[in-house]
GROMACS .gro file of C-alpha atoms in nm:
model
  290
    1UNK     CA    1  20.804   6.714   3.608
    2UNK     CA    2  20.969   6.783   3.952
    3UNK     CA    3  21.069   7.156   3.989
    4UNK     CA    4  21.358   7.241   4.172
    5UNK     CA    5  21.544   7.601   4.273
    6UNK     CA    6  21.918   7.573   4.319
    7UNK     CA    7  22.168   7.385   4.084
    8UNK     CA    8  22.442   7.420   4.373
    9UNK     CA    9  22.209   7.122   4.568
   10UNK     CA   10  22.305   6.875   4.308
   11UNK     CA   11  22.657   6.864   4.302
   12UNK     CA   12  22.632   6.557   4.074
   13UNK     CA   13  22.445   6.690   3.779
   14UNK     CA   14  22.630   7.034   3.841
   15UNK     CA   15  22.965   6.849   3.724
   16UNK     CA   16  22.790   6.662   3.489
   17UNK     CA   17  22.796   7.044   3.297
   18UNK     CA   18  23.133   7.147   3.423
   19UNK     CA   19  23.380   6.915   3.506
   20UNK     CA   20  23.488   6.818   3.122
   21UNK     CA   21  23.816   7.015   3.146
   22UNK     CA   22  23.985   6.919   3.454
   23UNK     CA   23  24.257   6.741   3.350
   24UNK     CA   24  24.302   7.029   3.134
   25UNK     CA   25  24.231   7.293   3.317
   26UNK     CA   26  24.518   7.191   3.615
   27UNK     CA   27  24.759   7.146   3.334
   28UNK     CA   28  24.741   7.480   3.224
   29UNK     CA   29  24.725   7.588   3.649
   30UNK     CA   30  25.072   7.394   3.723
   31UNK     CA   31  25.231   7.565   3.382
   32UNK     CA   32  25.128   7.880   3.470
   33UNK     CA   33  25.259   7.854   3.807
   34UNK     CA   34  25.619   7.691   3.677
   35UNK     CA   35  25.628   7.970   3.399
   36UNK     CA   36  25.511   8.318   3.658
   37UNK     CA   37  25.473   8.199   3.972
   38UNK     CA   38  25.699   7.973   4.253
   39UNK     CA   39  25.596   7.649   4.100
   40UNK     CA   40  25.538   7.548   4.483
   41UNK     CA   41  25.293   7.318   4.584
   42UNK     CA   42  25.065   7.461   4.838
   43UNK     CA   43  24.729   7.555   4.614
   44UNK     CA   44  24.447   7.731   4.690
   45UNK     CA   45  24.068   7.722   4.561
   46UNK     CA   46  23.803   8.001   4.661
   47UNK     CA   47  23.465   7.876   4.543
   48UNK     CA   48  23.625   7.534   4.522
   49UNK     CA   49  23.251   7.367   4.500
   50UNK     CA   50  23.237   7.022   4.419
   51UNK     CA   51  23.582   6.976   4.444
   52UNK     CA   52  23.685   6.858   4.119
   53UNK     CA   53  23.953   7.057   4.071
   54UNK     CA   54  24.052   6.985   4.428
   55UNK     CA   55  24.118   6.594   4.390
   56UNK     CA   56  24.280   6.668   4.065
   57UNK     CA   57  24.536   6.880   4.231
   58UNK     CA   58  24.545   6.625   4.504
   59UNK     CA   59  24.584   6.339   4.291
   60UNK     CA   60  24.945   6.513   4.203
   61UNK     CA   61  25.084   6.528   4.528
   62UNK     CA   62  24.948   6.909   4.581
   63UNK     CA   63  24.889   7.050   4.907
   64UNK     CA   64  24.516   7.237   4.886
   65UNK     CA   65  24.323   7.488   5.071
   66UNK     CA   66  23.947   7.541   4.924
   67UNK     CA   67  23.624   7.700   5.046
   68UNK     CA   68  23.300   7.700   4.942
   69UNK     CA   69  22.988   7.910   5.029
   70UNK     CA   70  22.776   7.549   4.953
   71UNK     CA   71  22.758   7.315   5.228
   72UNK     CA   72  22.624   7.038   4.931
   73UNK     CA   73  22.907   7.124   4.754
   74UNK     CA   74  23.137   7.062   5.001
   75UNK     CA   75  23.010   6.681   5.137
   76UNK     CA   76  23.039   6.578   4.776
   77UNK     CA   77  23.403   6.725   4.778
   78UNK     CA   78  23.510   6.534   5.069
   79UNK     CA   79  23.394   6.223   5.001
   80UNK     CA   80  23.550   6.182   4.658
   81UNK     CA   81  23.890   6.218   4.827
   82UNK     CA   82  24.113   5.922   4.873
   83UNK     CA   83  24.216   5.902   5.244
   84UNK     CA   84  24.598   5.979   5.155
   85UNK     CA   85  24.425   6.343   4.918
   86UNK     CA   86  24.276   6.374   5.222
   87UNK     CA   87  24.580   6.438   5.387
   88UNK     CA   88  24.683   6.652   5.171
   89UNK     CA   89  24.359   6.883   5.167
   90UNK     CA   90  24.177   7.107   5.403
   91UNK     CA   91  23.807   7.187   5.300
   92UNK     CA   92  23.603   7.417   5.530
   93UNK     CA   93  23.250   7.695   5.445
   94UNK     CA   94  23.334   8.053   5.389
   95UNK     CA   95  23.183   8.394   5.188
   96UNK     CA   96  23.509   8.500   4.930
   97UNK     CA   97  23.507   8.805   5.047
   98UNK     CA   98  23.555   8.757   5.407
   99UNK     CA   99  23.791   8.403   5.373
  100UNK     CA  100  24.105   8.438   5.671
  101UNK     CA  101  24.330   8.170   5.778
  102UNK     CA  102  24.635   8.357   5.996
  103UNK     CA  103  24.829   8.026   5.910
  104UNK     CA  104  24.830   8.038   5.520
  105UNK     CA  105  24.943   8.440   5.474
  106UNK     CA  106  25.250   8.456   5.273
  107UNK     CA  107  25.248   8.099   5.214
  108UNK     CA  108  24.971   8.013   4.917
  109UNK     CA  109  25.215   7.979   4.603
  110UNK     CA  110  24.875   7.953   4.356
  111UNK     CA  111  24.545   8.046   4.406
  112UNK     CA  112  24.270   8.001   4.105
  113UNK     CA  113  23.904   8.058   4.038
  114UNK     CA  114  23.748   8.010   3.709
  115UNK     CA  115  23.449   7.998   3.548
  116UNK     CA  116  23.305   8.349   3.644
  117UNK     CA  117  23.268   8.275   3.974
  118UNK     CA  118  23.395   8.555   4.081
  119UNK     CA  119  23.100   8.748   3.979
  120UNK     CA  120  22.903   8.620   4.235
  121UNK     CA  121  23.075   8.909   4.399
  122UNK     CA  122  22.827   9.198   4.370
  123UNK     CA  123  22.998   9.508   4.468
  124UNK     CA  124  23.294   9.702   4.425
  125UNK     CA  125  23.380   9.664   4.812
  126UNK     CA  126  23.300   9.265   4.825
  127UNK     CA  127  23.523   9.214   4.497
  128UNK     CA  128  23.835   9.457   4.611
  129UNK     CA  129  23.817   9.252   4.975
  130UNK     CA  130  23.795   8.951   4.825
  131UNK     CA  131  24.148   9.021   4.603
  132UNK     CA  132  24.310   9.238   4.874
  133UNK     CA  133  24.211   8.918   5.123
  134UNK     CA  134  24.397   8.659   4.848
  135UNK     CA  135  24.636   8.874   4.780
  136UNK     CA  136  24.731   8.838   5.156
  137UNK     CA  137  24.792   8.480   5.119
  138UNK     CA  138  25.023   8.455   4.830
  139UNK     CA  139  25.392   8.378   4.894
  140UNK     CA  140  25.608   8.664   4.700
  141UNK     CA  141  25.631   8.571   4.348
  142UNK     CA  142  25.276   8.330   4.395
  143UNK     CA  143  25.006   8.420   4.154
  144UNK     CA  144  24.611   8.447   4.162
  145UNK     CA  145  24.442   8.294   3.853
  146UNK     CA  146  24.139   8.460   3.803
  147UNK     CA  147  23.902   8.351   3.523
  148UNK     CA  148  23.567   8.526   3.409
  149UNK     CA  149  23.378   8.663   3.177
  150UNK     CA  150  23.414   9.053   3.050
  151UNK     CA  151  23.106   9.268   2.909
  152UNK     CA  152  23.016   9.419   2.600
  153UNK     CA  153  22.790   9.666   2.752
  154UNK     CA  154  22.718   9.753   2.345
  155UNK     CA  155  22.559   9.425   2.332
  156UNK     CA  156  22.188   9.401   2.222
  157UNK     CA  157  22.089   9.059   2.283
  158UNK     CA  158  22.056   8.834   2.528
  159UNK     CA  159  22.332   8.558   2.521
  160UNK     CA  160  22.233   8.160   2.535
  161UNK     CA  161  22.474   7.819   2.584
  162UNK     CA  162  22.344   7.494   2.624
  163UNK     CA  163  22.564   7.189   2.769
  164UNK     CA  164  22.424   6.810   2.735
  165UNK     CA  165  22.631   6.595   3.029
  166UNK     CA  166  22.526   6.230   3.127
  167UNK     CA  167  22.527   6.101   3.490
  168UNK     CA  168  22.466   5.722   3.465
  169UNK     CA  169  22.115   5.675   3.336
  170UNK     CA  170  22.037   6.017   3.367
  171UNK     CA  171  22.080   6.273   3.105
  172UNK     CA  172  22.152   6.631   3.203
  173UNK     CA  173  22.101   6.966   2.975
  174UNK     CA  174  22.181   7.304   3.119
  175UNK     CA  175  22.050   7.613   2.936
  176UNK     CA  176  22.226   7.878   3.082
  177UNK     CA  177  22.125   8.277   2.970
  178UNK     CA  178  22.249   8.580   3.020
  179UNK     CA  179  22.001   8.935   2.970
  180UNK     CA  180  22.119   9.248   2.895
  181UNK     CA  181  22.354   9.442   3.096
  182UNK     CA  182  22.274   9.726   3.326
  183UNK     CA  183  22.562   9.975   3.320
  184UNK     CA  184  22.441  10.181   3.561
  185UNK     CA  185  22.421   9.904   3.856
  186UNK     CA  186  22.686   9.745   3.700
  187UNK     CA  187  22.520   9.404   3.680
  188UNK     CA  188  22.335   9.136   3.411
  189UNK     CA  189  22.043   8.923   3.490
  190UNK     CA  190  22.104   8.551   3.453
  191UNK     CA  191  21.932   8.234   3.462
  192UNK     CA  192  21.956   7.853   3.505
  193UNK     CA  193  21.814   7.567   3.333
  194UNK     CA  194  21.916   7.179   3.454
  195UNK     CA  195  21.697   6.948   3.282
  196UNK     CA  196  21.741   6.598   3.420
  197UNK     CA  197  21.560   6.322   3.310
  198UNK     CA  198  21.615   5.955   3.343
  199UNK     CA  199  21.470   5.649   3.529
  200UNK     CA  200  21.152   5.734   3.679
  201UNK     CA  201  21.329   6.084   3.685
  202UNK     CA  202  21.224   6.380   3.558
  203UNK     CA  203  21.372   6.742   3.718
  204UNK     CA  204  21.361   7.109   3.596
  205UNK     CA  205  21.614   7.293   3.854
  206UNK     CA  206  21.628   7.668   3.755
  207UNK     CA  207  21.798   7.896   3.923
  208UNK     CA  208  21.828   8.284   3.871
  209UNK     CA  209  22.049   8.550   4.018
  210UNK     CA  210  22.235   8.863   3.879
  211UNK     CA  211  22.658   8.850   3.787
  212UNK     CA  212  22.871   9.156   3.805
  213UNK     CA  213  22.970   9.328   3.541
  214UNK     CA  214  23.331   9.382   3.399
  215UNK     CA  215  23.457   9.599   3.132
  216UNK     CA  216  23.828   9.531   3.040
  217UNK     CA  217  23.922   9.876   3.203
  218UNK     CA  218  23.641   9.814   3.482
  219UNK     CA  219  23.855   9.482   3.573
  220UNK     CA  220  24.227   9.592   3.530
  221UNK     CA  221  24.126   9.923   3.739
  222UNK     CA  222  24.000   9.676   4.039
  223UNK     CA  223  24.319   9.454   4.011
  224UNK     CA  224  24.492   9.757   4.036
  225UNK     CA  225  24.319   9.894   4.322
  226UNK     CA  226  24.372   9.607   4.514
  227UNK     CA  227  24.734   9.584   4.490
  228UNK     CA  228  24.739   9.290   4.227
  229UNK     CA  229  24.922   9.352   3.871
  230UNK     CA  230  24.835   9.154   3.557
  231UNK     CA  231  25.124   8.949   3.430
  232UNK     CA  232  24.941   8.798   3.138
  233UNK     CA  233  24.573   8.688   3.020
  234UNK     CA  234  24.394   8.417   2.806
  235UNK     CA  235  24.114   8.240   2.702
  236UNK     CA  236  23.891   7.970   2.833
  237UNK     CA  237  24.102   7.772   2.553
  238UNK     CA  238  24.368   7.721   2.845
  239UNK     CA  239  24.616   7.738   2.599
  240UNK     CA  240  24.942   7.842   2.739
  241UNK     CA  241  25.098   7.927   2.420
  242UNK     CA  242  24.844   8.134   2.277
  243UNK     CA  243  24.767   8.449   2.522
  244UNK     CA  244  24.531   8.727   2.491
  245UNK     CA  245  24.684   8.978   2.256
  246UNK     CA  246  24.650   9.349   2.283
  247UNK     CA  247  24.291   9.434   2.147
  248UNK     CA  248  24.145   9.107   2.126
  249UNK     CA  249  23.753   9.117   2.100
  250UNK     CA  250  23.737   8.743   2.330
  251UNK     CA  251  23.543   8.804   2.651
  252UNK     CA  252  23.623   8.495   2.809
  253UNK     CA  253  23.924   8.600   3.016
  254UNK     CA  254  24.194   8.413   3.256
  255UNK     CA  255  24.382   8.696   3.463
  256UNK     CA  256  24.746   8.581   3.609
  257UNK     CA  257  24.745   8.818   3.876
  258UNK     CA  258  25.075   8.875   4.139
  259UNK     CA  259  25.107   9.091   4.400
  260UNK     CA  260  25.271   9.429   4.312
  261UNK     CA  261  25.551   9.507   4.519
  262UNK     CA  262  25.442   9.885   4.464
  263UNK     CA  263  25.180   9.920   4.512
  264UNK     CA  264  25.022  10.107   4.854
  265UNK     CA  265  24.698   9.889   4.844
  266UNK     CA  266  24.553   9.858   5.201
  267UNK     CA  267  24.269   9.660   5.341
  268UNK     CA  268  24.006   9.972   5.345
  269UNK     CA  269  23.849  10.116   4.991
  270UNK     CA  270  24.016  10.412   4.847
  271UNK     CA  271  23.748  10.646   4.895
  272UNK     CA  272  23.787  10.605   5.310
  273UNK     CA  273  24.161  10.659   5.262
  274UNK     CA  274  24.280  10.942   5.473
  275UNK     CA  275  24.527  11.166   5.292
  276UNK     CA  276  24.860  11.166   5.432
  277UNK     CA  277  25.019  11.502   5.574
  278UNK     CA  278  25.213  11.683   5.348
  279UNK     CA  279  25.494  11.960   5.396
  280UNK     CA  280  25.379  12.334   5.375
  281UNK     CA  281  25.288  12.451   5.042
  282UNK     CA  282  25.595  12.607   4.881
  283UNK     CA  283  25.486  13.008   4.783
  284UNK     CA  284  25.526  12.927   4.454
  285UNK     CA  285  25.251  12.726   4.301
  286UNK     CA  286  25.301  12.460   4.036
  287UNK     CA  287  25.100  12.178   3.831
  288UNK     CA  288  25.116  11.853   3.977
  289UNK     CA  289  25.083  11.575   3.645
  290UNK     CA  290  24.915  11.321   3.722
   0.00000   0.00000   0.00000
């Protein structure tokens, strides 16, 4: 058995895991964006990876913007692109929290990242740059679709799935866990599995790292702080007709997230703010509600 240390290397086998809802998963993108957003057609992808999603979009006359931290990732997005997607689609590397392009602000009419990517984020700052940077983009009345998982920080055990995918001859089984989270730092470990085995083939690629952690409040209070309002949620379902109600106890989450128009939100964290001046004191003092 050949070990190996990062499933992002092997865009292939990655998809393999992931890619089984993308006709699915761009329906439910294009009715979200008819039913809250513009219903325009210039899309973008942060974390775009392999680019399934991408050539999807693509494939239905879409203009698309993606980026991707993975340079693998990205080679195996371009070349599954007809020449006339290609066209239609502009690829390039970037970090989501530092993504710019002057020539897209105001214009992006839907942006989307699901599958707990954005997670990957590890700090307050990089995840409130990353949303204030989007936010920049959108065209008023465009929407950010933001899908990940919540915690149960009351949770006691570690959490398993398993996936079996098939890439011609080879066969492809992801074990994917989650530990326990740490409140405190705000973070849960997690861990990797591909097992790929086939034709004179046999590969264990694990790969570990730590996700960010999200309480329900802990999420909406980042939107918030960022400038972004939540218009509506749901499930990794995608079912448009069936969103989150009030309460539910479903961690899997898909945030439709638009710009609020009220929002003061500025590109530097709250706590380096500086306070604006205010008026003299009146002599009488009273209680300010907040």
């Amino acid at each position: 058995m050949e070990k190996r240390t990062d499933w992002y290397e092997h865009p292939r086998y990655y998809e393999a895991i992931f890619g089984t809802d993308t006709v699915r998963e761009v329906d439910f993108l294009q009715t979200l964006s008819e039913r809250f957003g513009t219903g325009g057609k210039l899309w973008l992808e942060p974390a775009c990876g392999a680019g399934r999603l991408v050539e999807e979009a693509a494939r239905r006359g879409l203009r698309v913007v993606g980026y991707d931290i993975s340079e693998a990732m990205l080679v195996h997005a371009r070349k599954r692109l007809t020449p006339a997607q290609r066209r239609r689609v502009k690829l390039g590397p970037s970090r989501m929290e530092s993504f710019a392009d002057p020539s897209l602000e105001g214009q992006v009419d839907l942006a989307h990242c699901l599958v707990s990517t954005f997670r990957y984020l590890d700090s307050e700052a990089a995840a409130r740059q990353h949303l204030l940077g989007t936010r920049r983009l959108l065209k008023p009345g465009g929407i950010y679709v933001l899908g990940f998982h919540l915690t149960d920080y009351a949770r006691a055990r570690p959490e398993h799935e398993r996936w079996v995918g098939q890439v011609g001859e080879d066969r492809v089984v992801c074990n994917t866990n989650e530990g326990l989270p740490e409140r405190r730092a705000r973070r849960s470990p997690m861990r990797n599995r591909l097992r790929v085995t086939g034709p004179d083939k046999d590969w264990l690629i694990e790969t570990e790292w730590h996700f960010r952690t999200y309480s329900h409040a802990q999420a909406t209070k980042l939107f918030r702080d960022a400038g972004l309002r939540v218009l509506a949620g749901y499930t990794f379902d995608y079912d448009i007709d069936a969103p989150v109600e009030r309460g539910s106890l479903r961690l899997d989450r898909v945030f439709v997230l638009q710009a609020d128009p009220k929002s003061p939100a500025v590109d530097t964290p709250a706590s380096a703010r500086k306070a604006p001046r205010r008026p003299a004191a009146p002599s009488k003092s009273r209680k300010i509600s907040r």
